[in-house]
C-alpha cells in the first residue's frame, strides 16, 4: 500500500526472498501458483526468490533491481544457514553502493524471519522488522508460518487466510473421516502398495496446470526429506523400502520430454496426475480470448485423462486395432500405476487443501514405516565436510600446508581447482603487465587435461 518506504522515501518495487529449502521452495511455489490472485497495491510489486549458494542467481537478479526500492526478506529458521546468510551478506554489500549507512540498510531494506530474534538483532535487523517463527516448525512444513510472509504480501492477508482455511479443512477431514473415506490415508496406502507390494522405487508428479510447475519440486522435498530414511523409531534398520525417488514437471510439457520413458522405458514407477477441472479466465480478457482459453483447458483435461489411461491400459485402449500387428518399437505395455487428483479450480483455498493432503499422506506413511518424518540428518554431513573442503581450497590458493587427507578422487578435483585458479590469476597478471604469450596478449595457458574437452574433469 506504499506504507513501507526505502531509505530515501521511495516506494518499494521489489521484494526478494532469500532462503533455501523449506524457506524458499514452499513460498515460491505458492506465490507462483497464485499469481493471478495477487492483491492490488498502490505501486506495482515484483516478488523474487533467491536460494542458489553460488551467487549466480542473486548476481543476475541484482542487475535489474534498484537499491532504493528493494526489500530483502532473510528467511532462515536458525539464521545461520550458510546458503542464506551468504546471499544476505552479498545483498547487504550491494545495497552499500548507494545507501549511506548499515543502519539505513537494515531498517529500510531488510526483514528477518527466524526462530532466533537474538541472531537477527546481531545481524542488524531491528525488532520491528523481525517475523518470529516457532522453533518446532520444520522448514518443509513452514509455509503456513512466518516463512509464508512473501505469500501474504503477494495475495494479501485475506488470500493467505483462505490458504490456511483450505489446509485446515483438510486437517479436519484427516482427523475425523473414517479410514475408508479418508483422502490422505487412501493416498498414503496407495503409495504403500506401490512401494512395498509392487516394489516401485520412483514416482513422477504431473500437474496439468502451468501455474503448478514448481509443485513437483516442492513435493520432492516434502516427501524425500521427510521419509527418505532407513532407521526406525527404535534405532533399528527398516525392513521395508521407504520414500521413492520423486521427480516431475508440468504434465503437458513432460509429454514432450520423459513420457517416452514412462510409456516404453524399463524403470518401474508410478504417477500422480493433478489437475483442476475449471479455469476461470480473468475478466480483463476479451470474450474471444476467454473462449479460446476455455478450449485450451478442455484440451488439457483430455490429455491428462488420456495419458493416465494409456499408462494403465497400454495398446488395449485401441480396441478396434490389433496391437499385435504393430512393430515392437510401437507397442505400449501399459500396466503402470497412477492416481489422478482433481479439484474444481485452483484458488488459495484449494491449493491449501492440496498441500495439506500431501503433508498428511507423508505423515501417514511415516507412521506405517515407523520412521520420523520431522528430522533430516541426511543433509548435515555434507555441510560439515564442506567446511574442511573450503579450508583446503583456501589453503591451497594461499600456498599453505594442507593437513587434511582426502581420497584420490577428491584430491584430484581440488588440484584441478588449484590449477584453474592459478591460471586465472596468471592471466590477470599478464594482462596488467602487458605480457604476451603464445596464446595471445594477456592470456595464460589453462591447465592441460589430455583427452578432456575444455578442461572438463570428473572425479570417480
mmCIF file with all atom_site columns, C-alpha atoms in Angstrom, residues 1-109:
data_model
loop_
_atom_site.group_PDB
_atom_site.id
_atom_site.type_symbol
_atom_site.label_atom_id
_atom_site.label_alt_id
_atom_site.label_comp_id
_atom_site.label_asym_id
_atom_site.label_entity_id
_atom_site.label_seq_id
_atom_site.pdbx_PDB_ins_code
_atom_site.Cartn_x
_atom_site.Cartn_y
_atom_site.Cartn_z
_atom_site.occupancy
_atom_site.B_iso_or_equiv
_atom_site.pdbx_formal_charge
_atom_site.auth_seq_id
_atom_site.auth_comp_id
_atom_site.auth_asym_id
_atom_site.auth_atom_id
_atom_site.pdbx_PDB_model_num
ATOM 1   C CA . UNK A 1 1   ? 0.000  0.000   0.000   1.00 0.00 ? 1   UNK A CA 1
ATOM 2   C CA . UNK A 1 2   ? 3.047  2.256   -0.264  1.00 0.00 ? 2   UNK A CA 1
ATOM 3   C CA . UNK A 1 3   ? 3.483  2.440   3.517   1.00 0.00 ? 3   UNK A CA 1
ATOM 4   C CA . UNK A 1 4   ? 6.932  0.794   3.587   1.00 0.00 ? 4   UNK A CA 1
ATOM 5   C CA . UNK A 1 5   ? 9.427  3.140   2.004   1.00 0.00 ? 5   UNK A CA 1
ATOM 6   C CA . UNK A 1 6   ? 13.074 2.852   1.106   1.00 0.00 ? 6   UNK A CA 1
ATOM 7   C CA . UNK A 1 7   ? 15.811 4.836   2.838   1.00 0.00 ? 7   UNK A CA 1
ATOM 8   C CA . UNK A 1 8   ? 15.164 7.914   0.667   1.00 0.00 ? 8   UNK A CA 1
ATOM 9   C CA . UNK A 1 9   ? 11.370 7.794   0.828   1.00 0.00 ? 9   UNK A CA 1
ATOM 10  C CA . UNK A 1 10  ? 10.755 5.989   -2.452  1.00 0.00 ? 10  UNK A CA 1
ATOM 11  C CA . UNK A 1 11  ? 8.079  3.299   -2.636  1.00 0.00 ? 11  UNK A CA 1
ATOM 12  C CA . UNK A 1 12  ? 9.254  -0.315  -2.673  1.00 0.00 ? 12  UNK A CA 1
ATOM 13  C CA . UNK A 1 13  ? 9.014  -2.008  -6.071  1.00 0.00 ? 13  UNK A CA 1
ATOM 14  C CA . UNK A 1 14  ? 10.672 -5.399  -5.441  1.00 0.00 ? 14  UNK A CA 1
ATOM 15  C CA . UNK A 1 15  ? 10.626 -7.937  -2.615  1.00 0.00 ? 15  UNK A CA 1
ATOM 16  C CA . UNK A 1 16  ? 13.355 -10.576 -2.723  1.00 0.00 ? 16  UNK A CA 1
ATOM 17  C CA . UNK A 1 17  ? 13.008 -13.640 -0.509  1.00 0.00 ? 17  UNK A CA 1
ATOM 18  C CA . UNK A 1 18  ? 16.410 -15.073 0.444   1.00 0.00 ? 18  UNK A CA 1
ATOM 19  C CA . UNK A 1 19  ? 16.080 -18.618 1.737   1.00 0.00 ? 19  UNK A CA 1
ATOM 20  C CA . UNK A 1 20  ? 16.777 -22.239 0.872   1.00 0.00 ? 20  UNK A CA 1
ATOM 21  C CA . UNK A 1 21  ? 14.887 -25.497 1.215   1.00 0.00 ? 21  UNK A CA 1
ATOM 22  C CA . UNK A 1 22  ? 11.609 -25.013 3.035   1.00 0.00 ? 22  UNK A CA 1
ATOM 23  C CA . UNK A 1 23  ? 12.261 -21.288 3.399   1.00 0.00 ? 23  UNK A CA 1
ATOM 24  C CA . UNK A 1 24  ? 12.284 -20.993 -0.382  1.00 0.00 ? 24  UNK A CA 1
ATOM 25  C CA . UNK A 1 25  ? 10.547 -23.876 -2.141  1.00 0.00 ? 25  UNK A CA 1
ATOM 26  C CA . UNK A 1 26  ? 7.133  -23.663 -0.441  1.00 0.00 ? 26  UNK A CA 1
ATOM 27  C CA . UNK A 1 27  ? 6.611  -19.882 -0.546  1.00 0.00 ? 27  UNK A CA 1
ATOM 28  C CA . UNK A 1 28  ? 7.909  -19.705 -4.109  1.00 0.00 ? 28  UNK A CA 1
ATOM 29  C CA . UNK A 1 29  ? 5.603  -22.493 -5.261  1.00 0.00 ? 29  UNK A CA 1
ATOM 30  C CA . UNK A 1 30  ? 2.525  -20.865 -3.700  1.00 0.00 ? 30  UNK A CA 1
ATOM 31  C CA . UNK A 1 31  ? 3.384  -17.356 -4.945  1.00 0.00 ? 31  UNK A CA 1
ATOM 32  C CA . UNK A 1 32  ? 3.819  -18.667 -8.466  1.00 0.00 ? 32  UNK A CA 1
ATOM 33  C CA . UNK A 1 33  ? 0.666  -20.788 -8.380  1.00 0.00 ? 33  UNK A CA 1
ATOM 34  C CA . UNK A 1 34  ? -1.491 -17.937 -7.071  1.00 0.00 ? 34  UNK A CA 1
ATOM 35  C CA . UNK A 1 35  ? -0.036 -15.115 -9.139  1.00 0.00 ? 35  UNK A CA 1
ATOM 36  C CA . UNK A 1 36  ? -3.423 -14.165 -10.575 1.00 0.00 ? 36  UNK A CA 1
ATOM 37  C CA . UNK A 1 37  ? -4.707 -13.672 -7.008  1.00 0.00 ? 37  UNK A CA 1
ATOM 38  C CA . UNK A 1 38  ? -2.121 -11.024 -6.159  1.00 0.00 ? 38  UNK A CA 1
ATOM 39  C CA . UNK A 1 39  ? -3.516 -8.137  -4.192  1.00 0.00 ? 39  UNK A CA 1
ATOM 40  C CA . UNK A 1 40  ? -3.800 -4.654  -5.625  1.00 0.00 ? 40  UNK A CA 1
ATOM 41  C CA . UNK A 1 41  ? -1.070 -2.309  -4.416  1.00 0.00 ? 41  UNK A CA 1
ATOM 42  C CA . UNK A 1 42  ? -0.582 1.397   -4.841  1.00 0.00 ? 42  UNK A CA 1
ATOM 43  C CA . UNK A 1 43  ? 2.651  0.690   -6.681  1.00 0.00 ? 43  UNK A CA 1
ATOM 44  C CA . UNK A 1 44  ? 3.456  -2.463  -8.720  1.00 0.00 ? 44  UNK A CA 1
ATOM 45  C CA . UNK A 1 45  ? 5.463  -5.058  -6.770  1.00 0.00 ? 45  UNK A CA 1
ATOM 46  C CA . UNK A 1 46  ? 7.780  -7.771  -8.081  1.00 0.00 ? 46  UNK A CA 1
ATOM 47  C CA . UNK A 1 47  ? 8.299  -10.897 -5.956  1.00 0.00 ? 47  UNK A CA 1
ATOM 48  C CA . UNK A 1 48  ? 11.591 -12.709 -6.458  1.00 0.00 ? 48  UNK A CA 1
ATOM 49  C CA . UNK A 1 49  ? 13.261 -15.708 -4.794  1.00 0.00 ? 49  UNK A CA 1
ATOM 50  C CA . UNK A 1 50  ? 16.949 -16.431 -4.276  1.00 0.00 ? 50  UNK A CA 1
ATOM 51  C CA . UNK A 1 51  ? 18.388 -19.702 -2.977  1.00 0.00 ? 51  UNK A CA 1
ATOM 52  C CA . UNK A 1 52  ? 21.454 -20.650 -5.034  1.00 0.00 ? 52  UNK A CA 1
ATOM 53  C CA . UNK A 1 53  ? 24.600 -20.862 -2.889  1.00 0.00 ? 53  UNK A CA 1
ATOM 54  C CA . UNK A 1 54  ? 26.959 -19.984 -5.755  1.00 0.00 ? 54  UNK A CA 1
ATOM 55  C CA . UNK A 1 55  ? 25.627 -16.432 -6.010  1.00 0.00 ? 55  UNK A CA 1
ATOM 56  C CA . UNK A 1 56  ? 24.880 -16.587 -9.743  1.00 0.00 ? 56  UNK A CA 1
ATOM 57  C CA . UNK A 1 57  ? 21.119 -16.380 -9.215  1.00 0.00 ? 57  UNK A CA 1
ATOM 58  C CA . UNK A 1 58  ? 21.436 -13.318 -6.982  1.00 0.00 ? 58  UNK A CA 1
ATOM 59  C CA . UNK A 1 59  ? 24.058 -11.624 -9.165  1.00 0.00 ? 59  UNK A CA 1
ATOM 60  C CA . UNK A 1 60  ? 21.861 -11.839 -12.260 1.00 0.00 ? 60  UNK A CA 1
ATOM 61  C CA . UNK A 1 61  ? 18.860 -10.550 -10.329 1.00 0.00 ? 61  UNK A CA 1
ATOM 62  C CA . UNK A 1 62  ? 20.644 -7.560  -8.824  1.00 0.00 ? 62  UNK A CA 1
ATOM 63  C CA . UNK A 1 63  ? 21.408 -6.205  -12.287 1.00 0.00 ? 63  UNK A CA 1
ATOM 64  C CA . UNK A 1 64  ? 17.699 -5.479  -12.738 1.00 0.00 ? 64  UNK A CA 1
ATOM 65  C CA . UNK A 1 65  ? 16.930 -4.036  -9.284  1.00 0.00 ? 65  UNK A CA 1
ATOM 66  C CA . UNK A 1 66  ? 17.236 -0.607  -7.686  1.00 0.00 ? 66  UNK A CA 1
ATOM 67  C CA . UNK A 1 67  ? 18.830 -0.343  -4.240  1.00 0.00 ? 67  UNK A CA 1
ATOM 68  C CA . UNK A 1 68  ? 16.432 2.407   -3.189  1.00 0.00 ? 68  UNK A CA 1
ATOM 69  C CA . UNK A 1 69  ? 13.299 0.369   -3.908  1.00 0.00 ? 69  UNK A CA 1
ATOM 70  C CA . UNK A 1 70  ? 14.224 -3.222  -2.993  1.00 0.00 ? 70  UNK A CA 1
ATOM 71  C CA . UNK A 1 71  ? 13.470 -5.092  0.244   1.00 0.00 ? 71  UNK A CA 1
ATOM 72  C CA . UNK A 1 72  ? 15.107 -8.410  1.121   1.00 0.00 ? 72  UNK A CA 1
ATOM 73  C CA . UNK A 1 73  ? 13.432 -10.995 3.352   1.00 0.00 ? 73  UNK A CA 1
ATOM 74  C CA . UNK A 1 74  ? 16.084 -13.173 5.021   1.00 0.00 ? 74  UNK A CA 1
ATOM 75  C CA . UNK A 1 75  ? 14.188 -16.374 5.819   1.00 0.00 ? 75  UNK A CA 1
ATOM 76  C CA . UNK A 1 76  ? 16.068 -18.870 7.967   1.00 0.00 ? 76  UNK A CA 1
ATOM 77  C CA . UNK A 1 77  ? 14.769 -20.726 10.998  1.00 0.00 ? 77  UNK A CA 1
ATOM 78  C CA . UNK A 1 78  ? 18.227 -20.790 12.594  1.00 0.00 ? 78  UNK A CA 1
ATOM 79  C CA . UNK A 1 79  ? 19.500 -17.594 10.945  1.00 0.00 ? 79  UNK A CA 1
ATOM 80  C CA . UNK A 1 80  ? 22.797 -19.421 10.447  1.00 0.00 ? 80  UNK A CA 1
ATOM 81  C CA . UNK A 1 81  ? 22.077 -21.327 7.209   1.00 0.00 ? 81  UNK A CA 1
ATOM 82  C CA . UNK A 1 82  ? 25.240 -20.904 5.128   1.00 0.00 ? 82  UNK A CA 1
ATOM 83  C CA . UNK A 1 83  ? 23.472 -20.556 1.763   1.00 0.00 ? 83  UNK A CA 1
ATOM 84  C CA . UNK A 1 84  ? 21.007 -17.962 3.018   1.00 0.00 ? 84  UNK A CA 1
ATOM 85  C CA . UNK A 1 85  ? 23.433 -15.876 5.056   1.00 0.00 ? 85  UNK A CA 1
ATOM 86  C CA . UNK A 1 86  ? 25.965 -15.792 2.193   1.00 0.00 ? 86  UNK A CA 1
ATOM 87  C CA . UNK A 1 87  ? 23.305 -14.393 -0.152  1.00 0.00 ? 87  UNK A CA 1
ATOM 88  C CA . UNK A 1 88  ? 22.123 -11.942 2.527   1.00 0.00 ? 88  UNK A CA 1
ATOM 89  C CA . UNK A 1 89  ? 25.680 -10.710 3.043   1.00 0.00 ? 89  UNK A CA 1
ATOM 90  C CA . UNK A 1 90  ? 26.071 -10.138 -0.692  1.00 0.00 ? 90  UNK A CA 1
ATOM 91  C CA . UNK A 1 91  ? 22.728 -8.305  -0.824  1.00 0.00 ? 91  UNK A CA 1
ATOM 92  C CA . UNK A 1 92  ? 23.874 -6.029  2.007   1.00 0.00 ? 92  UNK A CA 1
ATOM 93  C CA . UNK A 1 93  ? 27.136 -5.330  0.170   1.00 0.00 ? 93  UNK A CA 1
ATOM 94  C CA . UNK A 1 94  ? 25.143 -4.419  -2.975  1.00 0.00 ? 94  UNK A CA 1
ATOM 95  C CA . UNK A 1 95  ? 22.952 -2.005  -1.004  1.00 0.00 ? 95  UNK A CA 1
ATOM 96  C CA . UNK A 1 96  ? 26.037 -0.266  0.439   1.00 0.00 ? 96  UNK A CA 1
ATOM 97  C CA . UNK A 1 97  ? 26.859 1.030   -3.034  1.00 0.00 ? 97  UNK A CA 1
ATOM 98  C CA . UNK A 1 98  ? 24.006 3.523   -2.765  1.00 0.00 ? 98  UNK A CA 1
ATOM 99  C CA . UNK A 1 99  ? 22.759 3.634   0.814   1.00 0.00 ? 99  UNK A CA 1
ATOM 100 C CA . UNK A 1 100 ? 24.937 5.638   3.204   1.00 0.00 ? 100 UNK A CA 1
ATOM 101 C CA . UNK A 1 101 ? 24.780 3.518   6.385   1.00 0.00 ? 101 UNK A CA 1
ATOM 102 C CA . UNK A 1 102 ? 24.182 -0.062  7.517   1.00 0.00 ? 102 UNK A CA 1
ATOM 103 C CA . UNK A 1 103 ? 21.528 1.254   9.908   1.00 0.00 ? 103 UNK A CA 1
ATOM 104 C CA . UNK A 1 104 ? 19.556 2.710   6.995   1.00 0.00 ? 104 UNK A CA 1
ATOM 105 C CA . UNK A 1 105 ? 20.051 -0.511  5.054   1.00 0.00 ? 105 UNK A CA 1
ATOM 106 C CA . UNK A 1 106 ? 18.691 -2.844  7.722   1.00 0.00 ? 106 UNK A CA 1
ATOM 107 C CA . UNK A 1 107 ? 15.897 -0.522  8.847   1.00 0.00 ? 107 UNK A CA 1
ATOM 108 C CA . UNK A 1 108 ? 14.501 0.129   5.381   1.00 0.00 ? 108 UNK A CA 1
ATOM 109 C CA . UNK A 1 109 ? 15.633 -2.777  3.216   1.00 0.00 ? 109 UNK A CA 1
#
